[in-house]
Amino acid sequence: MGLGSTASPGNVVAVLRARGPLTRQQLQEHLGLSRATLVERLDTLARHRLVAPVGHRASSGGRPAQLLAADQSSRVAVVGSIGASLVSVGVADLRGTVLAEQSDRVPLGHSPDHVLPWMLDTARRQLDALGRAGDLAAAGIAVPGQIDQETGVSIMPPTMAAWRDQPLRDMFADGLSVGVELENDANALAYGEYLAAGRPSSTVLGVAVGSGIGAGVVIAGRPHRGATGCAGEIGHIRIEDRDERCGCGRRGCIAALASGTALVRRLRGDGVRALPDVVRRVVAGEAHAVSLATEAGRLLGTVLATVVTILNPNLVRVGGEIGALPPFLAGLAETLGHQAHEVAARGLDVGPAVLAERAQLVGMAGLAAEAVLAPGAIDRLVVG
């Protein structure tokens, strides 16, 4: 069978991922292969650490049949997220289990010259500490704003001007010597929550609220990027009759009203200087901070009511340093429930990201795994 065949090595793995674990006989039945061809396929896949035995099927008589599954633990990916004020990097296996992670607070206006070497050095140290440097198969990096998926070039938000038009895919690929998946940070959050929910067939809306605001959508198991890659850029939807200046240069954007940056500005008279100060004050229950966080959540809920009515998701998961705050989420959920279309809001599950701060890393591990374990990628690997 040639590349692209329904019984190619890549499609053997695809069947095991979708239906496994399976016995050899079950695989034969699914794929229509001769026993000799299947044995050859499985031997090749085992050598490349793509298939592994996972026990035996219970039998009422005779020798129990060995069960096989796609091997998603023998190889790993470097995963990371780059934000306006927080950068994280870790190592995860292809099941999405995070094996190591580290975060670093960075100043607003940071540049690749400082952050990229730190991420690469940290990832190498993590791989060495885990003894997994030889198992590296891919990398997945989440970034704010749009990405040109053809070129791997970032189109960052105004708060990260130094990262704009940077060839991030090539920069990470050169540093790690593996293929690199780039994704919008809110899409990464949504995909991580999709995985945590058990890969439902439903639509998942992920909302990231930190220094800025963004949304990500997973439809039928795939991130939805839109025609030009800007799907989910809700931070720059304008609110009528509001005049606050946004970092994009316009006025009245929801990011200028309800983001962490907006809350820092509004609490500056209380001595707040940075995003962590806002979080500490809200967590401590300081009345003014709690009130403003709740108001910000309500404002964003107004925008999300329209998004939910259009997309009709089953799950809405809210993450990020501000999005995770209970008063913010309570205000958001209340307004969303009242203002979304009644049918769209009925049964809608709105809550915090269950993976919390790991959502983006898990999402990028999952997207890296999809790239590495795609039938075409496997066929090219085993033939090459």
mmCIF file of C-alpha atoms in Angstrom:
data_model
loop_
_atom_site.group_PDB
_atom_site.id
_atom_site.type_symbol
_atom_site.label_atom_id
_atom_site.label_comp_id
_atom_site.label_asym_id
_atom_site.label_seq_id
_atom_site.Cartn_x
_atom_site.Cartn_y
_atom_site.Cartn_z
ATOM 1 C CA MET A 1 0.000 0.000 0.000
ATOM 2 C CA GLY A 2 1.307 3.458 -0.874
ATOM 3 C CA LEU A 3 1.265 6.607 1.151
ATOM 4 C CA GLY A 4 -2.254 7.879 1.701
ATOM 5 C CA SER A 5 -3.732 4.359 1.566
ATOM 6 C CA THR A 6 -6.482 3.577 4.051
ATOM 7 C CA ALA A 7 -4.215 0.798 5.312
ATOM 8 C CA SER A 8 -0.979 2.813 5.414
ATOM 9 C CA PRO A 9 1.075 2.851 8.650
ATOM 10 C CA GLY A 10 -0.410 6.224 9.537
ATOM 11 C CA ASN A 11 -3.932 4.923 9.212
ATOM 12 C CA VAL A 12 -3.139 1.920 11.407
ATOM 13 C CA VAL A 13 -2.291 4.413 14.152
ATOM 14 C CA ALA A 14 -5.400 6.454 13.332
ATOM 15 C CA VAL A 15 -7.613 3.399 13.850
ATOM 16 C CA LEU A 16 -5.902 2.603 17.147
ATOM 17 C CA ARG A 17 -6.343 6.185 18.349
ATOM 18 C CA ALA A 18 -10.012 6.221 17.389
ATOM 19 C CA ARG A 19 -11.008 2.701 18.426
ATOM 20 C CA GLY A 20 -8.189 1.164 20.454
ATOM 21 C CA PRO A 21 -6.906 -0.679 22.231
ATOM 22 C CA LEU A 22 -7.453 -3.478 19.703
ATOM 23 C CA THR A 23 -6.132 -6.972 19.109
ATOM 24 C CA ARG A 24 -4.298 -7.835 15.902
ATOM 25 C CA GLN A 25 -7.361 -9.701 14.671
ATOM 26 C CA GLN A 26 -9.580 -6.676 15.291
ATOM 27 C CA LEU A 27 -7.114 -4.457 13.437
ATOM 28 C CA GLN A 28 -7.138 -6.865 10.494
ATOM 29 C CA GLU A 29 -10.920 -6.686 10.362
ATOM 30 C CA HIS A 30 -10.967 -2.883 10.498
ATOM 31 C CA LEU A 31 -8.239 -2.398 7.901
ATOM 32 C CA GLY A 32 -8.758 -5.349 5.556
ATOM 33 C CA LEU A 33 -5.061 -6.262 5.624
ATOM 34 C CA SER A 34 -3.478 -9.669 5.300
ATOM 35 C CA ARG A 35 -1.880 -10.994 8.460
ATOM 36 C CA ALA A 36 1.618 -10.689 6.973
ATOM 37 C CA THR A 37 1.076 -7.072 5.911
ATOM 38 C CA LEU A 38 -0.346 -6.141 9.304
ATOM 39 C CA VAL A 39 2.612 -7.728 11.098
ATOM 40 C CA GLU A 40 4.990 -5.740 8.878
ATOM 41 C CA ARG A 41 3.087 -2.517 9.574
ATOM 42 C CA LEU A 42 3.052 -3.097 13.324
ATOM 43 C CA ASP A 43 6.753 -3.990 13.463
ATOM 44 C CA THR A 44 7.597 -0.767 11.623
ATOM 45 C CA LEU A 45 5.380 1.307 13.893
ATOM 46 C CA ALA A 46 6.792 -0.303 17.034
ATOM 47 C CA ARG A 47 10.352 0.527 15.920
ATOM 48 C CA HIS A 48 9.303 4.159 15.627
ATOM 49 C CA ARG A 49 7.604 4.056 19.040
ATOM 50 C CA LEU A 50 4.186 4.700 17.558
ATOM 51 C CA VAL A 51 2.424 1.514 18.703
ATOM 52 C CA ALA A 52 2.822 -0.405 21.964
ATOM 53 C CA PRO A 53 1.205 -3.366 23.759
ATOM 54 C CA VAL A 54 -1.108 -2.391 26.619
ATOM 55 C CA GLY A 55 -2.119 -5.705 28.151
ATOM 56 C CA HIS A 56 -4.384 -8.522 27.072
ATOM 57 C CA ARG A 57 -8.072 -8.959 26.328
ATOM 58 C CA ALA A 58 -9.925 -11.102 28.831
ATOM 59 C CA SER A 59 -10.602 -14.572 27.464
ATOM 60 C CA SER A 60 -12.911 -17.352 28.630
ATOM 61 C CA GLY A 61 -10.611 -19.951 27.185
ATOM 62 C CA GLY A 62 -7.308 -20.204 25.378
ATOM 63 C CA ARG A 63 -4.496 -17.702 25.319
ATOM 64 C CA PRO A 64 -5.569 -14.067 25.935
ATOM 65 C CA ALA A 65 -5.046 -11.874 22.881
ATOM 66 C CA GLN A 66 -2.577 -9.005 23.208
ATOM 67 C CA LEU A 67 -4.052 -5.512 22.989
ATOM 68 C CA LEU A 68 -2.286 -2.760 21.042
ATOM 69 C CA ALA A 69 -2.663 1.004 21.291
ATOM 70 C CA ALA A 70 -1.139 4.121 19.810
ATOM 71 C CA ASP A 71 1.955 4.933 21.874
ATOM 72 C CA GLN A 72 1.527 8.495 23.106
ATOM 73 C CA SER A 73 3.863 8.329 26.090
ATOM 74 C CA SER A 74 7.221 7.323 24.580
ATOM 75 C CA ARG A 75 7.746 10.685 22.916
ATOM 76 C CA VAL A 76 7.339 14.216 24.227
ATOM 77 C CA ALA A 77 6.770 17.794 23.112
ATOM 78 C CA VAL A 78 8.067 21.103 24.384
ATOM 79 C CA VAL A 79 5.051 23.290 25.112
ATOM 80 C CA GLY A 80 4.913 26.975 25.913
ATOM 81 C CA SER A 81 2.786 30.081 26.125
ATOM 82 C CA ILE A 82 3.899 33.659 25.594
ATOM 83 C CA GLY A 83 1.819 36.393 27.187
ATOM 84 C CA ALA A 84 2.164 40.110 27.687
ATOM 85 C CA SER A 85 3.342 39.678 31.288
ATOM 86 C CA LEU A 86 3.760 35.929 31.855
ATOM 87 C CA VAL A 87 5.701 33.304 29.910
ATOM 88 C CA SER A 88 5.497 29.556 30.545
ATOM 89 C CA VAL A 89 7.369 26.582 29.140
ATOM 90 C CA GLY A 90 7.144 22.881 29.859
ATOM 91 C CA VAL A 91 7.449 19.329 28.604
ATOM 92 C CA ALA A 92 4.428 17.100 27.990
ATOM 93 C CA ASP A 93 3.893 13.677 26.500
ATOM 94 C CA LEU A 94 1.647 13.239 23.481
ATOM 95 C CA ARG A 95 -1.329 12.344 25.694
ATOM 96 C CA GLY A 96 -1.199 15.879 27.091
ATOM 97 C CA THR A 97 0.280 14.980 30.469
ATOM 98 C CA VAL A 98 2.499 17.872 31.586
ATOM 99 C CA LEU A 99 5.731 16.400 32.967
ATOM 100 C CA ALA A 100 7.545 19.641 33.817
ATOM 101 C CA GLU A 101 6.704 23.336 33.685
ATOM 102 C CA GLN A 102 8.073 26.708 34.711
ATOM 103 C CA SER A 103 6.702 30.242 34.451
ATOM 104 C CA ASP A 104 8.448 33.593 34.520
ATOM 105 C CA ARG A 105 6.979 37.029 35.093
ATOM 106 C CA VAL A 106 8.211 39.371 32.349
ATOM 107 C CA PRO A 107 7.938 43.154 31.952
ATOM 108 C CA LEU A 108 5.377 44.639 29.588
ATOM 109 C CA GLY A 109 7.001 45.391 26.265
ATOM 110 C CA HIS A 110 9.377 42.407 26.440
ATOM 111 C CA SER A 111 11.056 41.165 23.285
ATOM 112 C CA PRO A 112 12.097 37.837 21.731
ATOM 113 C CA ASP A 113 15.735 38.703 22.470
ATOM 114 C CA HIS A 114 15.100 38.126 26.187
ATOM 115 C CA VAL A 115 12.246 35.624 26.244
ATOM 116 C CA LEU A 116 13.167 33.184 23.477
ATOM 117 C CA PRO A 117 16.601 32.202 24.902
ATOM 118 C CA TRP A 118 15.014 31.724 28.350
ATOM 119 C CA MET A 119 12.302 29.463 26.932
ATOM 120 C CA LEU A 120 14.753 27.377 24.910
ATOM 121 C CA ASP A 121 17.266 27.050 27.761
ATOM 122 C CA THR A 122 14.515 26.146 30.230
ATOM 123 C CA ALA A 123 13.070 23.541 27.870
ATOM 124 C CA ARG A 124 16.476 21.920 27.367
ATOM 125 C CA ARG A 125 17.064 21.791 31.125
ATOM 126 C CA GLN A 126 13.650 20.223 31.644
ATOM 127 C CA LEU A 127 14.274 17.600 28.968
ATOM 128 C CA ASP A 128 17.658 16.753 30.476
ATOM 129 C CA ALA A 129 16.242 16.553 34.012
ATOM 130 C CA LEU A 130 13.510 14.188 32.814
ATOM 131 C CA GLY A 131 15.957 12.124 30.767
ATOM 132 C CA ARG A 132 13.762 12.740 27.703
ATOM 133 C CA ALA A 133 15.996 14.807 25.412
ATOM 134 C CA GLY A 134 16.139 11.918 22.947
ATOM 135 C CA ASP A 135 12.346 11.588 22.963
ATOM 136 C CA LEU A 136 11.549 15.078 21.683
ATOM 137 C CA ALA A 137 9.132 14.857 18.750
ATOM 138 C CA ALA A 138 7.581 18.315 18.425
ATOM 139 C CA ALA A 139 6.891 21.659 20.042
ATOM 140 C CA GLY A 140 3.721 23.678 20.508
ATOM 141 C CA ILE A 141 3.714 27.377 21.387
ATOM 142 C CA ALA A 142 0.674 29.535 22.230
ATOM 143 C CA VAL A 143 0.824 33.264 21.529
ATOM 144 C CA PRO A 144 -1.676 36.136 21.709
ATOM 145 C CA GLY A 145 -3.133 37.600 18.566
ATOM 146 C CA GLN A 146 -3.132 36.284 15.034
ATOM 147 C CA ILE A 147 -0.692 33.890 13.401
ATOM 148 C CA ASP A 148 0.018 33.451 9.722
ATOM 149 C CA GLN A 149 -0.237 29.661 9.666
ATOM 150 C CA GLU A 150 1.414 29.440 6.260
ATOM 151 C CA THR A 151 4.600 31.250 7.277
ATOM 152 C CA GLY A 152 4.598 30.780 11.061
ATOM 153 C CA VAL A 153 4.874 34.540 11.548
ATOM 154 C CA SER A 154 3.192 36.184 14.533
ATOM 155 C CA ILE A 155 0.834 39.134 14.284
ATOM 156 C CA MET A 156 0.928 40.119 17.943
ATOM 157 C CA PRO A 157 -1.329 42.591 19.793
ATOM 158 C CA PRO A 158 -0.143 46.204 20.271
ATOM 159 C CA THR A 159 1.018 45.479 23.825
ATOM 160 C CA MET A 160 3.653 43.110 22.375
ATOM 161 C CA ALA A 161 4.918 45.229 19.487
ATOM 162 C CA ALA A 162 8.437 43.745 19.643
ATOM 163 C CA TRP A 163 7.016 40.339 18.695
ATOM 164 C CA ARG A 164 5.134 41.556 15.646
ATOM 165 C CA ASP A 165 6.113 39.975 12.306
ATOM 166 C CA GLN A 166 8.574 37.620 13.989
ATOM 167 C CA PRO A 167 9.112 34.187 12.349
ATOM 168 C CA LEU A 168 8.316 32.337 15.565
ATOM 169 C CA ARG A 169 7.913 28.908 14.007
ATOM 170 C CA ASP A 170 11.378 29.068 12.461
ATOM 171 C CA MET A 171 12.902 30.569 15.614
ATOM 172 C CA PHE A 172 11.661 27.718 17.811
ATOM 173 C CA ALA A 173 12.334 25.073 15.158
ATOM 174 C CA ASP A 174 15.940 26.238 14.845
ATOM 175 C CA GLY A 175 16.364 26.129 18.617
ATOM 176 C CA LEU A 176 14.764 22.720 19.176
ATOM 177 C CA SER A 177 15.321 20.916 15.843
ATOM 178 C CA VAL A 178 11.720 19.670 15.655
ATOM 179 C CA GLY A 179 8.518 20.731 13.955
ATOM 180 C CA VAL A 180 6.644 23.508 15.741
ATOM 181 C CA GLU A 181 2.918 24.151 16.041
ATOM 182 C CA LEU A 182 1.859 27.753 16.693
ATOM 183 C CA GLU A 183 -1.603 28.641 17.933
ATOM 184 C CA ASN A 184 -3.487 31.597 19.325
ATOM 185 C CA ASP A 185 -3.459 31.469 23.137
ATOM 186 C CA ALA A 186 -7.247 31.414 23.504
ATOM 187 C CA ASN A 187 -7.520 28.610 20.934
ATOM 188 C CA ALA A 188 -4.897 26.707 22.930
ATOM 189 C CA LEU A 189 -6.952 27.204 26.096
ATOM 190 C CA ALA A 190 -10.117 26.054 24.320
ATOM 191 C CA TYR A 191 -8.362 22.973 22.932
ATOM 192 C CA GLY A 192 -6.949 22.071 26.340
ATOM 193 C CA GLU A 193 -10.441 22.317 27.825
ATOM 194 C CA TYR A 194 -11.807 20.263 24.930
ATOM 195 C CA LEU A 195 -9.330 17.511 25.807
ATOM 196 C CA ALA A 196 -10.131 17.787 29.518
ATOM 197 C CA ALA A 197 -13.832 17.366 28.720
ATOM 198 C CA GLY A 198 -13.098 14.053 26.999
ATOM 199 C CA ARG A 199 -13.077 15.259 23.382
ATOM 200 C CA PRO A 200 -16.823 15.994 23.159
ATOM 201 C CA SER A 201 -18.438 16.396 19.762
ATOM 202 C CA SER A 202 -19.737 19.754 20.920
ATOM 203 C CA THR A 203 -18.421 23.276 20.381
ATOM 204 C CA VAL A 204 -16.108 24.619 23.093
ATOM 205 C CA LEU A 205 -15.611 28.352 23.609
ATOM 206 C CA GLY A 206 -12.489 29.292 25.560
ATOM 207 C CA VAL A 207 -11.989 32.811 26.882
ATOM 208 C CA ALA A 208 -8.595 34.071 28.046
ATOM 209 C CA VAL A 209 -8.564 37.187 30.217
ATOM 210 C CA GLY A 210 -5.177 38.406 31.391
ATOM 211 C CA SER A 211 -3.456 41.576 30.266
ATOM 212 C CA GLY A 212 -5.757 41.396 27.240
ATOM 213 C CA ILE A 213 -8.880 39.516 26.190
ATOM 214 C CA GLY A 214 -9.279 36.831 23.560
ATOM 215 C CA ALA A 215 -11.567 33.939 22.706
ATOM 216 C CA GLY A 216 -10.890 30.605 21.075
ATOM 217 C CA VAL A 217 -13.289 28.158 19.495
ATOM 218 C CA VAL A 218 -12.996 24.402 18.990
ATOM 219 C CA ILE A 219 -15.583 22.972 16.604
ATOM 220 C CA ALA A 220 -15.732 19.212 15.991
ATOM 221 C CA GLY A 221 -12.294 18.772 17.522
ATOM 222 C CA ARG A 222 -10.500 21.462 15.526
ATOM 223 C CA PRO A 223 -9.583 25.056 16.400
ATOM 224 C CA HIS A 224 -11.581 27.491 14.297
ATOM 225 C CA ARG A 225 -9.341 30.286 13.015
ATOM 226 C CA GLY A 226 -11.578 31.970 10.461
ATOM 227 C CA ALA A 227 -10.760 33.208 6.970
ATOM 228 C CA THR A 228 -7.824 35.420 8.001
ATOM 229 C CA GLY A 229 -6.884 33.949 11.376
ATOM 230 C CA CYS A 230 -8.634 36.542 13.511
ATOM 231 C CA ALA A 231 -11.585 34.455 14.721
ATOM 232 C CA GLY A 232 -12.002 35.059 18.439
ATOM 233 C CA GLU A 233 -10.359 38.500 18.548
ATOM 234 C CA ILE A 234 -13.196 39.778 20.723
ATOM 235 C CA GLY A 235 -10.963 42.124 22.714
ATOM 236 C CA HIS A 236 -11.437 44.803 20.082
ATOM 237 C CA ILE A 237 -15.201 44.684 19.841
ATOM 238 C CA ARG A 238 -16.350 48.176 20.753
ATOM 239 C CA ILE A 239 -18.875 48.972 23.470
ATOM 240 C CA GLU A 240 -21.274 51.767 22.571
ATOM 241 C CA ASP A 241 -20.899 55.079 24.427
ATOM 242 C CA ARG A 242 -17.553 54.103 25.999
ATOM 243 C CA ASP A 243 -14.537 56.298 25.283
ATOM 244 C CA GLU A 244 -11.609 54.560 27.025
ATOM 245 C CA ARG A 245 -8.575 54.399 24.743
ATOM 246 C CA CYS A 246 -7.392 50.926 23.778
ATOM 247 C CA GLY A 247 -3.835 49.892 22.995
ATOM 248 C CA CYS A 248 -4.948 49.303 19.402
ATOM 249 C CA GLY A 249 -5.522 53.046 19.019
ATOM 250 C CA ARG A 250 -9.313 52.944 18.991
ATOM 251 C CA ARG A 251 -11.683 53.818 21.814
ATOM 252 C CA GLY A 252 -14.265 51.773 23.659
ATOM 253 C CA CYS A 253 -12.841 48.297 22.957
ATOM 254 C CA ILE A 254 -13.837 45.694 25.535
ATOM 255 C CA ALA A 255 -10.117 45.125 26.221
ATOM 256 C CA ALA A 256 -9.864 48.760 27.328
ATOM 257 C CA LEU A 257 -12.716 48.183 29.786
ATOM 258 C CA ALA A 258 -12.504 44.648 31.148
ATOM 259 C CA SER A 259 -8.949 43.314 30.752
ATOM 260 C CA GLY A 260 -6.266 43.072 33.398
ATOM 261 C CA THR A 261 -4.599 46.122 31.883
ATOM 262 C CA ALA A 262 -7.855 48.070 32.280
ATOM 263 C CA LEU A 263 -8.202 46.982 35.912
ATOM 264 C CA VAL A 264 -4.625 48.013 36.674
ATOM 265 C CA ARG A 265 -5.404 51.448 35.276
ATOM 266 C CA ARG A 266 -8.654 51.798 37.219
ATOM 267 C CA LEU A 267 -7.042 50.699 40.490
ATOM 268 C CA ARG A 268 -3.910 52.801 40.136
ATOM 269 C CA GLY A 269 -5.242 55.270 42.694
ATOM 270 C CA ASP A 270 -5.349 52.393 45.203
ATOM 271 C CA GLY A 271 -1.649 51.731 44.733
ATOM 272 C CA VAL A 272 -1.984 49.018 42.088
ATOM 273 C CA ARG A 273 0.960 48.922 39.672
ATOM 274 C CA ALA A 274 0.740 45.562 37.905
ATOM 275 C CA LEU A 275 -1.558 42.639 37.152
ATOM 276 C CA PRO A 276 -0.482 40.535 40.167
ATOM 277 C CA ASP A 277 -1.514 43.448 42.414
ATOM 278 C CA VAL A 278 -5.052 43.269 41.011
ATOM 279 C CA VAL A 279 -5.208 39.524 41.577
ATOM 280 C CA ARG A 280 -3.968 39.812 45.169
ATOM 281 C CA ARG A 281 -6.495 42.521 46.039
ATOM 282 C CA VAL A 282 -9.438 40.646 44.555
ATOM 283 C CA VAL A 283 -8.423 37.390 46.240
ATOM 284 C CA ALA A 284 -8.059 39.284 49.541
ATOM 285 C CA GLY A 285 -11.622 40.543 49.134
ATOM 286 C CA GLU A 286 -10.834 44.260 48.938
ATOM 287 C CA ALA A 287 -14.188 45.848 48.151
ATOM 288 C CA HIS A 288 -13.131 48.247 45.399
ATOM 289 C CA ALA A 289 -11.097 45.630 43.538
ATOM 290 C CA VAL A 290 -13.882 43.038 43.848
ATOM 291 C CA SER A 291 -16.467 45.541 42.601
ATOM 292 C CA LEU A 292 -14.403 46.497 39.553
ATOM 293 C CA ALA A 293 -13.610 42.856 38.730
ATOM 294 C CA THR A 294 -17.316 41.994 38.900
ATOM 295 C CA GLU A 295 -18.187 44.957 36.680
ATOM 296 C CA ALA A 296 -15.504 43.926 34.181
ATOM 297 C CA GLY A 297 -16.946 40.410 34.075
ATOM 298 C CA ARG A 298 -20.409 41.795 33.379
ATOM 299 C CA LEU A 299 -19.105 43.946 30.537
ATOM 300 C CA LEU A 300 -17.385 40.978 28.930
ATOM 301 C CA GLY A 301 -20.520 38.893 29.488
ATOM 302 C CA THR A 302 -22.409 41.350 27.298
ATOM 303 C CA VAL A 303 -19.996 40.703 24.430
ATOM 304 C CA LEU A 304 -19.982 36.946 24.999
ATOM 305 C CA ALA A 305 -23.784 36.827 24.934
ATOM 306 C CA THR A 306 -23.627 37.675 21.232
ATOM 307 C CA VAL A 307 -20.793 35.206 20.623
ATOM 308 C CA VAL A 308 -22.703 32.418 22.393
ATOM 309 C CA THR A 309 -25.886 33.179 20.467
ATOM 310 C CA ILE A 310 -23.988 32.935 17.165
ATOM 311 C CA LEU A 311 -21.881 29.839 17.962
ATOM 312 C CA ASN A 312 -24.256 28.009 20.327
ATOM 313 C CA PRO A 313 -21.472 26.181 22.235
ATOM 314 C CA ASN A 314 -22.034 23.539 24.892
ATOM 315 C CA LEU A 315 -19.098 24.642 27.025
ATOM 316 C CA VAL A 316 -17.679 28.059 27.885
ATOM 317 C CA ARG A 317 -14.421 27.909 29.820
ATOM 318 C CA VAL A 318 -12.790 31.062 31.162
ATOM 319 C CA GLY A 319 -9.099 31.234 32.063
ATOM 320 C CA GLY A 320 -6.255 33.667 32.515
ATOM 321 C CA GLU A 321 -5.164 35.532 35.611
ATOM 322 C CA ILE A 322 -8.251 37.771 35.615
ATOM 323 C CA GLY A 323 -10.687 35.276 34.104
ATOM 324 C CA ALA A 324 -9.978 32.835 36.930
ATOM 325 C CA LEU A 325 -11.096 35.297 39.631
ATOM 326 C CA PRO A 326 -14.495 34.260 41.091
ATOM 327 C CA PRO A 327 -16.040 37.780 41.137
ATOM 328 C CA PHE A 328 -15.097 38.323 37.491
ATOM 329 C CA LEU A 329 -16.490 34.944 36.447
ATOM 330 C CA ALA A 330 -19.676 35.443 38.474
ATOM 331 C CA GLY A 331 -20.367 38.768 36.770
ATOM 332 C CA LEU A 332 -19.644 37.277 33.363
ATOM 333 C CA ALA A 333 -21.870 34.217 33.868
ATOM 334 C CA GLU A 334 -24.754 36.284 35.235
ATOM 335 C CA THR A 335 -24.812 38.695 32.298
ATOM 336 C CA LEU A 336 -24.215 35.972 29.738
ATOM 337 C CA GLY A 337 -27.154 33.980 31.063
ATOM 338 C CA HIS A 338 -29.463 36.991 30.935
ATOM 339 C CA GLN A 339 -28.451 38.413 27.556
ATOM 340 C CA ALA A 340 -27.731 35.405 25.324
ATOM 341 C CA HIS A 341 -30.574 33.940 23.286
ATOM 342 C CA GLU A 342 -32.745 31.819 25.565
ATOM 343 C CA VAL A 343 -32.243 28.616 23.590
ATOM 344 C CA ALA A 344 -28.469 29.170 23.254
ATOM 345 C CA ALA A 345 -28.187 29.791 27.007
ATOM 346 C CA ARG A 346 -30.295 26.780 27.975
ATOM 347 C CA GLY A 347 -28.039 24.080 29.367
ATOM 348 C CA LEU A 348 -24.909 26.113 28.617
ATOM 349 C CA ASP A 349 -22.054 25.069 30.908
ATOM 350 C CA VAL A 350 -20.125 28.206 31.913
ATOM 351 C CA GLY A 351 -17.215 27.849 34.297
ATOM 352 C CA PRO A 352 -13.529 28.352 34.998
ATOM 353 C CA ALA A 353 -10.947 26.507 32.944
ATOM 354 C CA VAL A 354 -10.737 23.143 34.721
ATOM 355 C CA LEU A 355 -7.058 22.891 33.793
ATOM 356 C CA ALA A 356 -6.468 26.362 35.272
ATOM 357 C CA GLU A 357 -3.065 27.758 34.308
ATOM 358 C CA ARG A 358 -2.148 24.504 32.513
ATOM 359 C CA ALA A 359 -4.933 24.779 29.935
ATOM 360 C CA GLN A 360 -2.776 26.384 27.244
ATOM 361 C CA LEU A 361 0.123 23.981 27.774
ATOM 362 C CA VAL A 362 -2.173 20.944 27.609
ATOM 363 C CA GLY A 363 -3.854 22.393 24.540
ATOM 364 C CA MET A 364 -0.526 22.871 22.788
ATOM 365 C CA ALA A 365 0.543 19.341 23.732
ATOM 366 C CA GLY A 366 -2.650 18.065 22.133
ATOM 367 C CA LEU A 367 -2.159 20.104 18.977
ATOM 368 C CA ALA A 368 1.480 19.009 18.717
ATOM 369 C CA ALA A 369 0.335 15.396 19.098
ATOM 370 C CA GLU A 370 -2.244 15.833 16.329
ATOM 371 C CA ALA A 371 0.512 17.063 14.022
ATOM 372 C CA VAL A 372 2.978 14.296 14.923
ATOM 373 C CA LEU A 373 0.386 11.492 14.826
ATOM 374 C CA ALA A 374 -1.436 12.611 11.681
ATOM 375 C CA PRO A 375 -1.512 9.725 9.176
ATOM 376 C CA GLY A 376 0.462 11.663 6.568
ATOM 377 C CA ALA A 377 3.151 12.651 9.080
ATOM 378 C CA ILE A 378 3.547 9.046 10.217
ATOM 379 C CA ASP A 379 3.716 7.754 6.654
ATOM 380 C CA ARG A 380 6.458 10.255 5.813
ATOM 381 C CA LEU A 381 8.361 9.310 8.973
ATOM 382 C CA VAL A 382 8.332 5.547 8.493
ATOM 383 C CA VAL A 383 9.031 5.677 4.759
ATOM 384 C CA GLY A 384 11.712 8.362 5.064
#
